[in-house]
Coordinates of C-alpha atoms in Angstrom, one line a residue:
Chain A
M1259 CA 85.3 83.7 87.2
I1260 CA 84.8 87.4 87.7
K1261 CA 88.4 88.7 87.0
N1262 CA 88.8 90.0 83.4
N1263 CA 85.4 88.6 82.4
V1264 CA 83.0 91.2 83.9
V1265 CA 83.1 94.8 82.8
I1266 CA 81.4 98.1 83.3
A1267 CA 80.4 99.0 79.8
G1268 CA 78.7 102.3 80.6
V1269 CA 78.4 104.8 83.4
G1270 CA 76.0 107.7 84.0
E1271 CA 75.0 110.2 86.6
S1272 CA 71.9 112.3 87.1
D1273 CA 72.1 116.0 87.4
I1274 CA 73.9 116.7 90.7
G1275 CA 73.1 119.1 93.6
K1276 CA 69.6 120.5 93.9
V1277 CA 67.3 118.9 91.3
P1278 CA 63.8 119.7 92.5
E1279 CA 62.1 118.8 89.2
L1280 CA 63.0 115.1 89.6
S1281 CA 61.9 112.5 92.1
G1282 CA 64.4 110.0 93.5
L1283 CA 63.2 107.5 90.9
G1284 CA 63.5 110.1 88.3
L1285 CA 67.1 110.7 89.3
N1286 CA 67.8 107.0 89.0
A1287 CA 66.1 106.8 85.6
Q1288 CA 68.1 109.8 84.3
A1289 CA 71.4 108.2 85.4
A1290 CA 70.3 104.9 83.9
K1291 CA 69.5 106.5 80.5
R1292 CA 72.9 108.2 80.5
A1293 CA 74.7 105.0 81.4
L1294 CA 72.9 103.1 78.7
D1295 CA 73.7 105.9 76.2
D1296 CA 77.3 105.7 77.2
A1297 CA 77.4 102.0 76.5
G1298 CA 75.4 102.3 73.3
L1299 CA 72.5 100.2 74.7
E1300 CA 68.8 100.7 75.3
L1301 CA 66.4 99.8 78.1
K1302 CA 65.2 96.8 76.0
D1303 CA 68.7 95.3 76.3
V1304 CA 68.6 95.2 80.1
D1305 CA 67.7 91.8 81.6
G1306 CA 68.9 92.5 85.1
L1307 CA 68.4 95.4 87.6
L1308 CA 69.9 96.0 91.0
T1309 CA 69.2 99.2 93.0
A1310 CA 69.3 100.5 96.5
Y1311 CA 66.7 102.0 98.9
S1312 CA 65.1 105.4 99.6
M1313 CA 64.8 107.3 102.8
T1314 CA 62.9 110.1 101.1
E1315 CA 60.2 108.2 99.1
P1316 CA 57.7 105.7 100.6
Y1317 CA 58.5 102.7 98.3
F1318 CA 59.1 99.2 99.6
M1319 CA 60.5 96.8 96.9
M1320 CA 62.8 99.3 95.2
G1321 CA 64.1 96.9 92.6
S1322 CA 60.6 96.1 91.3
V1323 CA 59.5 99.7 91.8
L1324 CA 62.3 101.0 89.6
A1325 CA 61.8 98.3 87.0
E1326 CA 58.1 99.3 86.6
Y1327 CA 59.1 103.0 86.5
L1328 CA 61.6 102.3 83.7
G1329 CA 59.1 100.1 81.9
I1330 CA 61.3 97.0 81.9
K1331 CA 60.6 93.4 83.0
P1332 CA 63.9 92.0 84.1
T1333 CA 64.5 88.3 85.0
Y1334 CA 67.1 89.3 87.6
C1335 CA 66.0 92.1 90.0
A1336 CA 66.4 93.1 93.6
S1337 CA 67.1 96.0 95.9
L1338 CA 70.0 96.0 98.4
T1339 CA 70.4 97.9 101.7
V1340 CA 74.0 98.2 102.6
G1341 CA 74.1 101.9 103.2
G1342 CA 76.8 103.7 101.3
G1343 CA 78.3 100.3 100.6
T1344 CA 75.3 99.4 98.4
P1345 CA 76.8 100.2 95.0
G1346 CA 79.9 98.1 95.4
T1347 CA 78.0 95.2 97.0
A1348 CA 75.4 95.4 94.1
L1349 CA 78.2 95.4 91.6
H1350 CA 79.6 92.3 93.3
H1351 CA 76.2 90.6 93.0
A1352 CA 75.8 91.7 89.4
A1353 CA 79.3 90.4 88.6
M1354 CA 78.4 87.0 90.0
A1355 CA 75.2 86.9 87.9
I1356 CA 77.1 87.9 84.7
A1357 CA 79.9 85.4 85.4
T1358 CA 77.4 82.6 85.9
G1359 CA 75.3 83.5 83.0
Q1360 CA 72.2 84.4 85.0
A1361 CA 71.9 87.7 83.2
K1362 CA 73.5 89.4 80.2
T1363 CA 73.2 93.1 80.9
I1364 CA 72.6 94.4 84.4
L1365 CA 71.8 98.0 85.3
V1366 CA 73.0 98.9 88.8
T1367 CA 71.7 102.2 90.1
A1368 CA 71.6 104.1 93.3
G1369 CA 70.6 107.6 94.4
E1370 CA 68.0 109.7 96.1
N1371 CA 66.6 113.3 96.2
R1372 CA 68.0 113.9 99.6
A1373 CA 68.5 117.6 99.2
T1374 CA 65.0 118.6 98.0
G1375 CA 62.9 115.6 98.8
Q1376 CA 62.8 116.3 102.5
S1377 CA 63.5 119.1 105.0
R1378 CA 67.0 119.4 106.5
D1379 CA 65.7 118.4 110.0
A1380 CA 63.9 115.4 108.5
A1381 CA 67.1 114.4 106.8
V1382 CA 69.1 114.6 110.0
Q1383 CA 66.4 112.7 111.9
A1384 CA 66.0 110.0 109.2
L1385 CA 69.7 109.4 109.4
T1386 CA 69.6 108.6 113.1
Q1387 CA 68.1 105.3 111.9
V1388 CA 71.7 104.2 111.5
G1389 CA 72.1 104.3 115.3
H1390 CA 70.9 101.3 117.3
P1391 CA 67.2 102.0 118.0
Y1392 CA 67.2 100.6 121.5
F1393 CA 70.7 101.1 122.9
E1394 CA 72.3 104.1 121.0
N1395 CA 69.5 106.4 119.9
P1396 CA 68.2 107.0 123.4
Y1397 CA 71.5 109.0 123.9
G1398 CA 71.1 111.4 121.0
P1399 CA 73.9 110.5 118.6
L1400 CA 74.1 112.0 115.1
I1401 CA 75.9 109.9 112.4
P1402 CA 78.7 112.5 112.8
S1403 CA 78.9 111.6 116.5
F1404 CA 79.8 108.0 115.7
Y1405 CA 82.5 109.1 113.2
A1406 CA 83.7 111.8 115.7
M1407 CA 84.3 109.1 118.3
I1408 CA 86.2 107.1 115.7
A1409 CA 88.3 110.2 114.9
N1410 CA 89.1 110.9 118.5
R1411 CA 90.2 107.4 119.2
Y1412 CA 92.1 107.2 115.9
M1413 CA 94.0 110.4 116.7
H1414 CA 94.6 109.1 120.2
E1415 CA 96.1 105.8 119.1
F1416 CA 97.9 106.7 115.8
G1417 CA 98.7 110.4 116.1
T1418 CA 96.6 111.5 113.1
K1419 CA 96.3 115.3 113.3
R1420 CA 93.2 117.4 113.3
E1421 CA 94.7 119.6 110.5
E1422 CA 95.3 116.4 108.4
M1423 CA 91.6 115.6 108.6
A1424 CA 90.8 119.2 107.5
A1425 CA 93.2 118.7 104.5
V1426 CA 91.0 115.8 103.3
A1427 CA 88.1 118.3 102.9
V1428 CA 90.4 120.9 101.3
R1429 CA 91.6 118.4 98.7
A1430 CA 88.1 117.2 98.0
R1431 CA 87.0 120.7 97.2
E1432 CA 90.0 121.4 95.0
H1433 CA 89.0 118.4 92.9
A1434 CA 85.3 119.1 92.9
I1435 CA 85.7 122.6 91.4
R1436 CA 87.5 121.0 88.4
H1437 CA 84.5 118.7 87.8
P1438 CA 82.0 120.2 85.3
A1439 CA 79.0 118.6 87.0
S1440 CA 79.9 119.5 90.5
P1441 CA 77.8 122.1 92.4
M1442 CA 81.0 123.6 93.9
S1443 CA 82.9 126.5 92.5
K1444 CA 84.8 128.0 95.4
G1445 CA 87.8 126.6 97.2
I1446 CA 88.2 126.2 101.0
T1447 CA 91.2 126.4 103.3
T1448 CA 92.3 124.3 106.3
E1449 CA 91.4 127.4 108.4
D1450 CA 87.9 127.4 106.9
V1451 CA 87.4 123.8 107.9
L1452 CA 88.7 124.3 111.5
S1453 CA 86.6 127.4 112.1
S1454 CA 83.4 126.0 110.5
K1455 CA 80.3 125.2 112.6
P1456 CA 80.9 122.5 115.2
I1457 CA 78.7 119.4 114.8
S1458 CA 80.1 116.7 117.0
T1459 CA 83.7 117.3 118.2
P1460 CA 86.1 117.1 116.5
L1461 CA 84.0 117.2 113.4
N1462 CA 82.8 120.5 112.0
I1463 CA 80.3 121.0 109.2
L1464 CA 83.1 121.1 106.5
D1465 CA 84.3 117.7 107.8
C1466 CA 80.9 116.3 106.9
C1467 CA 79.6 115.1 103.5
L1468 CA 77.0 117.0 101.5
I1469 CA 73.3 116.3 101.4
S1470 CA 72.5 116.1 97.6
D1471 CA 70.0 115.1 95.0
A1472 CA 72.0 112.6 92.9
A1473 CA 72.0 109.2 91.4
G1474 CA 74.5 107.1 89.4
A1475 CA 74.2 104.1 87.2
L1476 CA 76.4 101.3 85.8
V1477 CA 75.9 99.0 82.9
V1478 CA 77.5 95.7 83.9
T1479 CA 78.1 93.0 81.2
S1480 CA 80.6 90.4 80.1
A1481 CA 83.9 91.3 78.5
D1482 CA 82.9 89.4 75.4
R1483 CA 79.6 91.3 75.0
A1484 CA 81.4 94.7 75.6
K1485 CA 83.7 94.2 72.6
D1486 CA 81.3 95.7 70.1
L1487 CA 79.8 98.3 72.4
K1488 CA 80.3 102.1 72.1
S1489 CA 82.6 103.0 75.1
D1490 CA 85.8 101.6 76.5
P1491 CA 84.9 99.0 79.1
A1492 CA 86.4 99.0 82.6
Y1493 CA 87.5 95.5 83.5
L1494 CA 86.6 94.3 87.0
L1495 CA 89.9 92.8 88.2
G1496 CA 89.1 92.2 91.8
I1497 CA 86.3 92.7 94.3
G1498 CA 85.8 91.8 97.9
E1499 CA 83.5 92.5 100.9
S1500 CA 83.6 92.5 104.6
H1501 CA 80.7 93.0 107.1
T1502 CA 81.8 93.2 110.7
H1503 CA 78.8 94.9 112.4
E1504 CA 76.1 97.5 111.9
H1505 CA 76.0 99.4 115.1
M1506 CA 79.1 100.9 116.5
T1507 CA 78.5 99.4 120.0
M1508 CA 79.0 96.0 118.4
A1509 CA 82.1 96.9 116.3
P1510 CA 85.0 94.6 116.9
S1511 CA 87.3 97.7 117.0
L1512 CA 87.1 101.4 116.4
T1513 CA 90.6 101.6 115.0
E1514 CA 90.7 98.5 112.8
F1515 CA 87.9 97.9 110.3
G1516 CA 86.7 95.5 107.6
T1517 CA 88.5 97.7 105.0
T1518 CA 91.6 95.6 105.3
I1519 CA 89.6 92.4 104.8
S1520 CA 87.6 93.6 101.8
G1521 CA 90.8 95.1 100.3
N1522 CA 92.8 92.0 100.7
A1523 CA 90.1 89.9 99.0
A1524 CA 90.1 92.4 96.1
Y1525 CA 93.9 92.3 95.9
D1526 CA 93.9 88.5 96.1
M1527 CA 91.4 88.1 93.3
S1528 CA 93.3 90.6 91.0
G1529 CA 96.8 89.3 91.9
L1530 CA 97.7 93.0 92.5
T1531 CA 99.2 94.8 95.4
P1532 CA 98.8 98.4 96.6
A1533 CA 101.9 99.3 94.6
H1534 CA 100.1 98.5 91.3
I1535 CA 97.2 101.0 92.0
D1536 CA 97.5 104.3 90.1
F1537 CA 94.6 106.2 91.9
A1538 CA 91.8 105.6 94.3
E1539 CA 88.3 106.7 94.9
L1540 CA 87.7 106.2 98.6
Y1541 CA 84.6 106.7 100.7
D1542 CA 84.7 110.1 102.5
C1543 CA 81.5 110.6 104.3
F1544 CA 83.6 112.3 107.0
S1545 CA 87.1 113.7 106.8
I1546 CA 88.7 111.0 109.0
V1547 CA 87.4 108.1 106.8
P1548 CA 89.6 108.3 103.7
I1549 CA 92.6 108.5 106.1
I1550 CA 91.7 105.3 107.8
E1551 CA 90.8 103.6 104.5
A1552 CA 94.1 104.6 102.8
E1553 CA 96.0 103.0 105.7
E1554 CA 93.9 99.9 105.8
L1555 CA 94.2 99.4 102.0
G1556 CA 98.0 99.6 102.3
F1557 CA 98.6 103.0 100.7
A1558 CA 100.3 104.3 103.9
K1559 CA 101.3 103.0 107.3
R1560 CA 99.1 103.5 110.3
G1561 CA 99.1 107.2 111.3
E1562 CA 100.8 108.3 108.0
A1563 CA 97.9 108.7 105.5
G1564 CA 96.9 112.1 106.9
A1565 CA 100.2 113.6 105.7
M1566 CA 99.5 112.3 102.1
F1567 CA 96.4 114.6 102.1
A1568 CA 98.1 117.5 103.9
E1569 CA 101.2 117.5 101.7
G1570 CA 99.5 117.1 98.4
A1571 CA 100.3 113.5 97.4
T1572 CA 96.6 112.8 96.9
S1573 CA 96.1 115.8 94.5
I1574 CA 95.3 115.1 90.8
E1575 CA 98.9 116.0 90.0
G1576 CA 100.3 114.2 93.1
S1577 CA 102.0 110.8 93.3
F1578 CA 98.7 109.0 94.3
P1579 CA 95.5 110.9 93.5
I1580 CA 92.5 110.2 95.7
N1581 CA 88.9 111.2 95.2
T1582 CA 89.5 112.9 91.9
H1583 CA 85.8 114.0 91.6
G1584 CA 85.6 115.6 95.0
G1585 CA 84.0 112.7 96.9
L1586 CA 81.0 112.8 99.2
L1587 CA 82.6 115.9 100.9
S1588 CA 82.4 118.2 97.8
Y1589 CA 80.8 116.4 94.9
A1590 CA 77.7 114.5 95.9
Q1591 CA 76.1 112.4 98.7
A1592 CA 72.6 111.1 98.2
G1593 CA 72.3 108.0 100.4
A1594 CA 73.5 105.0 98.5
S1595 CA 74.8 107.1 95.7
G1596 CA 77.9 108.2 97.6
G1597 CA 79.9 105.2 96.6
M1598 CA 78.4 105.1 93.2
H1599 CA 80.0 108.4 92.1
G1600 CA 83.4 106.9 93.1
I1601 CA 82.9 104.0 90.7
V1602 CA 81.6 106.2 87.9
E1603 CA 84.7 108.5 88.4
A1604 CA 87.1 105.5 88.3
V1605 CA 85.7 104.3 85.0
R1606 CA 86.0 107.8 83.5
Q1607 CA 89.5 108.2 84.8
L1608 CA 90.5 104.8 83.3
R1609 CA 89.2 106.0 79.9
G1610 CA 91.5 109.1 80.2
N1611 CA 89.3 111.9 78.9
E1612 CA 88.7 114.0 82.0
G1613 CA 90.6 117.2 81.0
D1614 CA 92.2 119.1 83.9
R1615 CA 90.8 116.5 86.3
Q1616 CA 92.5 113.6 84.5
V1617 CA 95.2 111.7 86.4
K1618 CA 98.4 111.0 84.6
K1619 CA 98.7 107.3 85.3
H1620 CA 95.3 105.6 84.7
D1621 CA 95.8 101.9 84.1
I1622 CA 94.4 100.6 87.4
G1623 CA 92.1 102.3 89.8
L1624 CA 90.7 101.2 93.2
V1625 CA 87.4 102.1 94.6
H1626 CA 86.2 101.6 98.2
N1627 CA 82.6 101.8 99.4
E1628 CA 81.5 101.6 103.0
G1629 CA 78.1 101.6 104.7
G1630 CA 76.9 102.2 108.2
I1631 CA 79.6 103.2 110.7
L1632 CA 82.5 101.6 108.8
S1633 CA 80.3 98.5 109.1
S1634 CA 80.1 97.1 105.6
H1635 CA 82.9 97.3 103.1
C1636 CA 83.4 96.6 99.4
T1637 CA 86.7 97.1 97.6
M1638 CA 86.9 97.1 93.8
I1639 CA 89.9 97.1 91.5
F1640 CA 89.3 98.2 87.9
G1641 CA 91.6 98.0 84.9
R1642 CA 91.7 99.7 81.5
E1643 CA 92.7 96.3 80.1
A1644 CA 92.3 92.7 81.2
I1645 CA 95.4 91.5 83.0
Chain B
M79 CA 66.6 121.6 131.0
T80 CA 63.6 120.7 133.2
D81 CA 61.8 118.5 130.6
L82 CA 62.8 114.9 130.7
L83 CA 64.0 113.3 127.5
P84 CA 61.8 110.7 125.9
S85 CA 61.5 107.2 127.2
P86 CA 63.8 104.8 125.3
D87 CA 62.3 102.3 122.9
M88 CA 62.6 98.9 124.5
S89 CA 62.9 95.6 122.7
P90 CA 61.5 92.4 124.2
D91 CA 65.0 90.9 124.3
A92 CA 66.0 93.4 126.9
G93 CA 63.1 93.4 129.4
P94 CA 65.2 92.7 132.5
Y95 CA 67.7 95.5 131.5
W96 CA 65.0 98.2 131.5
D97 CA 63.2 96.8 134.5
A98 CA 66.4 96.9 136.5
A99 CA 67.3 100.4 135.4
K100 CA 64.0 101.7 136.9
E101 CA 65.4 100.5 140.2
N102 CA 68.9 102.0 139.7
R103 CA 70.3 98.6 139.0
F104 CA 72.6 97.8 136.0
L105 CA 72.1 94.3 134.6
L106 CA 73.8 92.5 131.7
Q107 CA 73.6 89.1 130.2
N108 CA 76.2 86.6 131.3
C109 CA 76.6 83.4 129.4
D110 CA 76.0 80.2 131.4
A111 CA 78.1 78.2 128.9
C112 CA 81.2 80.3 128.3
G113 CA 81.0 82.8 131.1
E114 CA 81.4 85.8 128.9
W115 CA 79.4 89.0 129.4
R116 CA 77.7 90.6 126.4
F117 CA 76.0 93.8 125.3
V118 CA 73.6 94.5 123.5
P119 CA 71.1 91.9 124.7
S120 CA 70.5 89.0 122.4
H121 CA 68.9 85.5 122.4
L122 CA 72.2 83.7 121.6
C123 CA 75.6 84.3 123.1
T124 CA 77.6 86.3 120.6
H125 CA 80.8 84.7 121.8
C126 CA 79.8 81.0 121.8
G127 CA 76.3 80.7 120.4
S128 CA 74.7 79.3 123.6
D129 CA 71.1 80.0 124.5
K130 CA 71.7 79.6 128.2
T131 CA 72.0 83.0 129.8
S132 CA 71.6 84.7 133.1
W133 CA 71.1 88.4 133.9
K134 CA 73.7 89.5 136.4
E135 CA 74.9 92.7 137.9
P136 CA 78.4 93.7 136.7
S137 CA 80.7 96.1 138.6
G138 CA 79.3 99.1 136.8
R139 CA 82.8 100.5 136.3
G140 CA 84.8 101.1 133.2
V141 CA 87.0 103.5 131.3
I142 CA 86.2 106.0 128.5
Y143 CA 87.2 104.4 125.1
S144 CA 86.2 107.5 123.1
L145 CA 83.9 110.5 123.4
T146 CA 82.4 113.4 121.5
T147 CA 80.6 116.6 122.4
V148 CA 77.4 117.0 120.3
H149 CA 76.6 120.5 119.2
R150 CA 73.6 119.8 117.0
G151 CA 71.0 117.4 118.3
P152 CA 69.1 114.9 116.1
T153 CA 65.7 115.9 117.4
A154 CA 64.1 118.9 119.1
E155 CA 64.2 117.1 122.4
F156 CA 68.0 116.6 122.2
R157 CA 68.6 120.0 120.7
A158 CA 67.4 121.5 124.0
Y159 CA 70.2 119.8 125.8
T160 CA 73.2 120.7 123.5
P161 CA 76.0 120.6 124.0
Y162 CA 76.0 117.2 125.5
I163 CA 78.6 114.4 125.7
I164 CA 78.4 110.9 124.3
V165 CA 80.9 108.3 125.4
F166 CA 81.9 104.7 124.6
V167 CA 82.7 103.0 127.9
D168 CA 84.8 99.8 128.0
L169 CA 83.3 98.0 131.0
V170 CA 85.6 96.1 133.4
E171 CA 83.8 92.9 132.4
G172 CA 84.6 93.4 128.7
P173 CA 81.5 94.7 126.8
R174 CA 81.5 98.2 125.3
I175 CA 78.4 100.4 125.9
M176 CA 77.4 103.8 124.6
T177 CA 75.8 106.4 126.9
N178 CA 76.0 110.1 127.7
L179 CA 78.6 111.2 130.2
I180 CA 76.8 113.3 132.8
G181 CA 77.5 114.8 136.2
E182 CA 80.3 116.9 137.6
G183 CA 83.4 117.4 135.5
A184 CA 82.0 115.7 132.4
E185 CA 83.0 118.6 130.1
H186 CA 86.7 118.0 131.0
A187 CA 86.7 114.2 130.6
A188 CA 89.2 112.4 128.3
I189 CA 89.9 109.0 126.8
G190 CA 91.1 106.7 129.6
D191 CA 89.2 108.3 132.4
A192 CA 87.5 106.0 135.0
V193 CA 83.7 106.1 135.0
E194 CA 80.9 104.4 136.8
V195 CA 77.2 103.8 136.0
C196 CA 74.5 106.2 137.2
F197 CA 70.9 106.6 136.2
E198 CA 68.8 109.3 134.5
A199 CA 65.1 109.7 134.7
R200 CA 63.2 109.7 131.4
Q201 CA 59.5 110.3 130.5
G202 CA 57.0 107.7 131.5
N203 CA 58.6 106.7 134.8
T204 CA 61.5 105.1 133.0
K205 CA 65.2 105.4 133.6
V206 CA 68.3 104.9 131.4
P207 CA 71.8 103.8 132.5
Q208 CA 74.3 106.7 132.1
F209 CA 77.9 107.0 133.1
C210 CA 79.6 109.6 135.4
L211 CA 83.2 110.2 136.1
A212 CA 84.4 108.0 139.0
P213 CA 85.6 109.8 142.1
K214 CA 89.3 110.5 141.9
G215 CA 91.5 107.7 143.1
D216 CA 88.8 105.2 142.3
A217 CA 90.7 103.1 139.7
A218 CA 88.5 101.2 137.3

C-alpha cells in the first residue's frame, strides 16, 4: 500500500538558472546533497537511486552513471525516460519499491545543464527528437509547434482565449519573483506576452518555458522511517499514471488527454476529490498546458480554467493557487527537472515556511507532471498528514 | 527558396509509402482483418492487432484539424523557409497525418478547410506527401 505509507522526507534543488561551473551530473549531485541534508540523512543511507536522462551529456546508463558519480552502490537503481513526466513516474516506481520493502531510502533526481551545456541552436535541435523521426520531423516542427496546434484546436473547441493563455505566463512570473532561488526579478504584462517574439502561432516566446541549468531531488522513504528524521515528511496520498501516445500524430485526441486518467487514479487512491485540494503545481511547458490540465483534473469546467488565471484565482493569495514557484515558464526547465520543481515546491508549501510565497491553506497539494506532447502523465497528491 | 529540403529519414516499415511518394502516389496501410486504415505505418494493426495488411490508395482528401505557422525553424534548412505552415489533417478514411500546408492560399487557411494531398520534391530524388487547399466547392 502506497497511501499514507510512503513519504518524501527531504527535498533539494541545485542552483537554478545559469550554472556554468557544474555539469549536469554535478547539478544532480548538488540537489541530492541538499535533499539528504533536508532529511537529515547521508549518502551512505541511500540504498535506491532513480534518475532521468541527459540530452547535453553523452552518458548512457544514467542511473549507474549517477551512482558511481555519487560514490554509492545501491541495490535498486535505474534511469527512466518519460520526458517531463519522469520525476512523477520515478516517484511512483520508488513508492512501489518502498511499499514492498525492496528499498528503504530512495533518492530520486532529475535535471540537466540545458542552459550552459549546449548552444541554443543545439538545444532547439535536440528537442526536435520529441517529434516522430520519420513522419513528423521531415516537416520542420518545433516542440512549440505541437503545443501551438493543441492551443489552436483547444481555443476552437472550448473558447479558451489567447489573453487567458498570456495570463498563465503573467501569473507564473509574479510567483517566480517571490522565490528566492528564481532567476527572475521583473514582472511581465499580458501585453508583453502578446507582443513578444512569435515562435509558432499562437505561441510567442513568453508562452514558452525557460531553458535552464537546474536539478531537483527527493528522498523517498517509509512513513515509519521518517518519524525520527529532521524535516516534516510529505505523505504520498495518491498517485496515478497514463500513457496514451508519444507522437502527436498518434494521439487519441488533441483536446482530451491522459491527465484525466492519471488524475482519477490519484483521486481514487487517495479517496479525495478536486474539492479537497488546497493548491496545485501543474506542468506548464507552454501557456496552454496548465489551462488544459486544470480542466482535466476537475478544477474547472472545459473552457473555464483560463479565467481562473486571468482573474487571479490562481495567485498565491487567490482561492486556488497554481504554480506557486513560477513553474517551467518562469522558475526553471531543464529537461526532466521541470516536473521535479513542482514536487519540491509542493512539499515546501505543505511544510508552510515559504514566506510571502506561502499559500494560506496548505494541507493537501496536487502535482501533475507530463512528458512528450501531453503524452505521458503522472498525477500526485501529497498531504501534510496521513489521512 | 531554391534549395530542396533534406530527404526524409525512412524506416523499413514504410518502404511502400516512400516508394509511392516518388511517383506522386499516396499509399496507406489498410488492415485485411478489420478493414481500418492506419497511419503511421506499423507491423501490427493498431486497431485490432492483425499482421495482415495491404498498402492501398486512399482518397487523398481530408480537412484541417489544426495548424500553426512556424516562425523559428528547428534547423538551418528549415529556417530558410520560415514562416511555413504545419497542419494536422484528418483524412476522409480516418487517420490523422501531419504535413506542411503548401500552395496557393495556404497563409489564409483555417481549421475545417478541405485539403488534398500533393507532393514536394526533396533532396536525393525523393518526395514527401504534403497537403494543399482543395479547390473551392470540392467538399472533403
